[in-house]
Backbone as a printed PyTorch tensor [residue, N CA C, xyz], in Angstrom:
tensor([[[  0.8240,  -1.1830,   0.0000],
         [  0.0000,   0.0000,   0.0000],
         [  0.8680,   1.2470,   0.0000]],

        [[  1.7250,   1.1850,   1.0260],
         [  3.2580,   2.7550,   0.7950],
         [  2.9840,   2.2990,  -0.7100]],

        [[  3.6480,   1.8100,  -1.6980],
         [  4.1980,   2.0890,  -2.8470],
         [  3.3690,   2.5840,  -3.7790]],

        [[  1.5370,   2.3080,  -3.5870],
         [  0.4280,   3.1190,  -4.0090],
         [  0.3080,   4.3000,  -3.6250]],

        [[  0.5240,   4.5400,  -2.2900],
         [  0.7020,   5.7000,  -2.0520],
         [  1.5410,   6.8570,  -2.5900]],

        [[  2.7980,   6.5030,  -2.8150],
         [  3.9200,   6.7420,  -2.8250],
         [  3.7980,   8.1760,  -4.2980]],

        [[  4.9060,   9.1260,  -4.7090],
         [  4.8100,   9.8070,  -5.5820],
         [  4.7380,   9.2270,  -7.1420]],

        [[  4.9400,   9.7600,  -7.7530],
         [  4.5850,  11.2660,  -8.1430],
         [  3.1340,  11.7820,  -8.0110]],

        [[  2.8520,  12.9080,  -7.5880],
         [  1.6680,  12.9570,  -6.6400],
         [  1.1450,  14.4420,  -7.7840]],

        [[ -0.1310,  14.0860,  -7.8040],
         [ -0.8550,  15.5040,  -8.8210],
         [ -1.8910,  15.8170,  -8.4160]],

        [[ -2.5820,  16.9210,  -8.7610],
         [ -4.0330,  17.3040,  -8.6870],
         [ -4.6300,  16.8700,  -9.4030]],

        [[ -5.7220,  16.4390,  -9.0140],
         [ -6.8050,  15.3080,  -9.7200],
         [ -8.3020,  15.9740,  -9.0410]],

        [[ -9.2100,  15.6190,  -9.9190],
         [-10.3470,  15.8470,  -9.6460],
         [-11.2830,  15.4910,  -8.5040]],

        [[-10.8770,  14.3850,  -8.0120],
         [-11.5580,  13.6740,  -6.8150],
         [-13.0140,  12.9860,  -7.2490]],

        [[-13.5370,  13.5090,  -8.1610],
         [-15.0120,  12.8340,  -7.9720],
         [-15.3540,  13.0630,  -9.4650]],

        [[-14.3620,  12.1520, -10.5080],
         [-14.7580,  11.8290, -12.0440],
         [-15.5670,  11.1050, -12.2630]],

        [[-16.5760,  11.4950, -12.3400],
         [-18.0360,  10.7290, -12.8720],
         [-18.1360,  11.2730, -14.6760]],

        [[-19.0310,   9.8730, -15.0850],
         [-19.2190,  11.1360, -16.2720],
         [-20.4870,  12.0150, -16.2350]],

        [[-21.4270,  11.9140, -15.3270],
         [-21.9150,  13.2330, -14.9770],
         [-21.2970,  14.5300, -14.5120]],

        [[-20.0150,  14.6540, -15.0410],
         [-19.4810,  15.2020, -14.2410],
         [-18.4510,  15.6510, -15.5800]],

        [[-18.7380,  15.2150, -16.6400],
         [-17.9010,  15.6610, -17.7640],
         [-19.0170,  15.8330, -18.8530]],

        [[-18.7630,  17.3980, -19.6620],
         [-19.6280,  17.8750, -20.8280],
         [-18.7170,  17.9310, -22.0070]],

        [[-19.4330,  16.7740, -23.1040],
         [-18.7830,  16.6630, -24.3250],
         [-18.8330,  17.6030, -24.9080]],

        [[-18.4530,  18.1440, -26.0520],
         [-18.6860,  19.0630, -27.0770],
         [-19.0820,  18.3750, -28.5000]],

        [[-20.4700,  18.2720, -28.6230],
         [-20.9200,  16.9370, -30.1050],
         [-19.7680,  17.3640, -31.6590]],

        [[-19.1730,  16.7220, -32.1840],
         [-18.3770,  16.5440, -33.0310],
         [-17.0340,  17.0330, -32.9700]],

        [[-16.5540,  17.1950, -31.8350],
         [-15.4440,  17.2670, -31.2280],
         [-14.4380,  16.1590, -30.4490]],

        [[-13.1360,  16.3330, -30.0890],
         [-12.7910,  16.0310, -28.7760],
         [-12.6160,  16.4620, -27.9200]],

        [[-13.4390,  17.8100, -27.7840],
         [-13.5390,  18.5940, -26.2310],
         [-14.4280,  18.3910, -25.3750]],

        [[-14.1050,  18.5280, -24.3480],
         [-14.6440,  18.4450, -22.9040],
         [-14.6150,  18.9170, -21.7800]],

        [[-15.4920,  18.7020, -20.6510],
         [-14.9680,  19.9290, -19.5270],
         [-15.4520,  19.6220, -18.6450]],

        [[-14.3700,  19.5270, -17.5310],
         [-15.1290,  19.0150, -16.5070],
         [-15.7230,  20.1120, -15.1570]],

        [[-16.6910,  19.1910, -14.9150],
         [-17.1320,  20.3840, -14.3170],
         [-17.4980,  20.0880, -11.9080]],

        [[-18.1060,  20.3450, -11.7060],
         [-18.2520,  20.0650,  -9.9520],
         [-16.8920,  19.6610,  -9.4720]],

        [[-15.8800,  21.2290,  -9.3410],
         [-14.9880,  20.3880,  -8.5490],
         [-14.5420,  20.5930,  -7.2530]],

        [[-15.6770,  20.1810,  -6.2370],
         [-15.7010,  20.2080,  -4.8720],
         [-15.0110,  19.4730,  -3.6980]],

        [[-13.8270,  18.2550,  -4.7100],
         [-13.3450,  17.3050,  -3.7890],
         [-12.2820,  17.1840,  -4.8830]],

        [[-11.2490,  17.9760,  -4.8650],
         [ -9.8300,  18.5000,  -5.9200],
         [ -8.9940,  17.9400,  -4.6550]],

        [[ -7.6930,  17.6170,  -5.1310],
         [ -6.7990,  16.9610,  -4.3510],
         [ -5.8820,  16.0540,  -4.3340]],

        [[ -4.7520,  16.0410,  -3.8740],
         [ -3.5080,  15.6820,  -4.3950],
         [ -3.3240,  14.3590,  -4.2690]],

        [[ -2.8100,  13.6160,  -4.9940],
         [ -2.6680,  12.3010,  -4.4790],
         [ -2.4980,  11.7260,  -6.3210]],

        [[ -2.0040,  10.2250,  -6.5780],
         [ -1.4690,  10.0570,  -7.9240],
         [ -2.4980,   9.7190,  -8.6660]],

        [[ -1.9430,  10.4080,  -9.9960],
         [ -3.1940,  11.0900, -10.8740],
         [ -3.6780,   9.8100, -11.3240]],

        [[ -3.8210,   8.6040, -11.2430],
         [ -4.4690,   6.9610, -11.8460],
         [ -5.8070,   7.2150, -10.9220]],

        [[ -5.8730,   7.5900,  -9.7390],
         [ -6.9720,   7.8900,  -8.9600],
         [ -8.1780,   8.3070,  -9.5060]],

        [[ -8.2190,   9.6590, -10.5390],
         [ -9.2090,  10.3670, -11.4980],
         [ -9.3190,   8.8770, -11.9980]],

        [[ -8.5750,   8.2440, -13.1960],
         [ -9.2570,   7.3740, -13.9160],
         [ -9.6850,   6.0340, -13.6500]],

        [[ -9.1320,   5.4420, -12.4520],
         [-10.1300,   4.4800, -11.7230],
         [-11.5580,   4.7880, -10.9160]],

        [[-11.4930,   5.5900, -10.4110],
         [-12.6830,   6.4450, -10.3130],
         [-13.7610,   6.7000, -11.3440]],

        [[-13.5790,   7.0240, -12.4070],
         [-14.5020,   7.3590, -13.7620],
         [-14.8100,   5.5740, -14.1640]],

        [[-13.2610,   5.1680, -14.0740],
         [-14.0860,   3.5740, -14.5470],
         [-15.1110,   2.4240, -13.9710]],

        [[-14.6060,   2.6090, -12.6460],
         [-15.4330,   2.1850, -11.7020],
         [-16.5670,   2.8160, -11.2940]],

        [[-17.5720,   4.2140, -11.6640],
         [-18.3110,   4.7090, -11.2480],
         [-19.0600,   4.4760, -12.5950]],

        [[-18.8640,   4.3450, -13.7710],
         [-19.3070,   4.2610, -14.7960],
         [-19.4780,   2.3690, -15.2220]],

        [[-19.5680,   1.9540, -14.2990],
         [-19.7410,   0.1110, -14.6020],
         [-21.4910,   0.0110, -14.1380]],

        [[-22.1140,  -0.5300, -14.7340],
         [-23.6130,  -1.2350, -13.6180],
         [-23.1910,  -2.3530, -13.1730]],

        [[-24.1430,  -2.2810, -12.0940],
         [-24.3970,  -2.9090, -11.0200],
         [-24.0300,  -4.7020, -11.9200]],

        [[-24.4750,  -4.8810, -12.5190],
         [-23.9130,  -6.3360, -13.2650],
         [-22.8300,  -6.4590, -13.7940]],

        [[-22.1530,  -5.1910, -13.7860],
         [-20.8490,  -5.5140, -14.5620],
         [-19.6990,  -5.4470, -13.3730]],

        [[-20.5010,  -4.6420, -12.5040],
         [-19.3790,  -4.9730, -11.1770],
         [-19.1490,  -6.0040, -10.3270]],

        [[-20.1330,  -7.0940, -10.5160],
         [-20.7760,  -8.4030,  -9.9520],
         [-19.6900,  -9.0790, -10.9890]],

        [[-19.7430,  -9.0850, -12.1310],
         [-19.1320, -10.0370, -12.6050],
         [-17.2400,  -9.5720, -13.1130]],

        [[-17.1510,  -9.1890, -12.5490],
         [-15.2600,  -7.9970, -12.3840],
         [-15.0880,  -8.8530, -11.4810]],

        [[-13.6410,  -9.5100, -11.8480],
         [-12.8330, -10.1280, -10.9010],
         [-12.3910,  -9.6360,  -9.7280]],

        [[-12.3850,  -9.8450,  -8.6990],
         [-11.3500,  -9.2540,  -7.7390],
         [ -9.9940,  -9.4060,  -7.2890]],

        [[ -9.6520, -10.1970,  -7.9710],
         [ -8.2240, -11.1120,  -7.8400],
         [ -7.3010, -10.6740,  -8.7720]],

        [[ -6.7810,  -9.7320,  -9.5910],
         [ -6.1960,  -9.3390, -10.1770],
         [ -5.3100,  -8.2170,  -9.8860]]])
């Protein structure tokens, strides 16, 4: 767990949902927006967060835990 912890350490969003991100239609822009829980810690955090908040309820049932 130290070595998860451990640096290189960034500002990250804290709470990447994709309710929480506005596309721009025929673009690749975007923007995120509610950022009430900003905070330092290593930036993989934002994108396990978005991936894991963005699974249903059946797809998290069937995600290994052993890996």
């Amino acid at each position: 767990i130290d070595r998860c912890a451990a640096g290189p350490r960034t500002f990250v969003h804290g709470d990447l949902r994709l309710d929480n991100v506005f596309f721009t239609p025929g673009t690749d822009d975007f923007l995120l927006i509610d950022w009430q829980l900003p905070l330092q810690c290593r930036g993989i955090y934002d994108v396990v967060w978005l991936l894991a908040t963005s699974m249903n309820v059946e797809d998290q049932n069937d995600t290994p835990t052993d890996c």
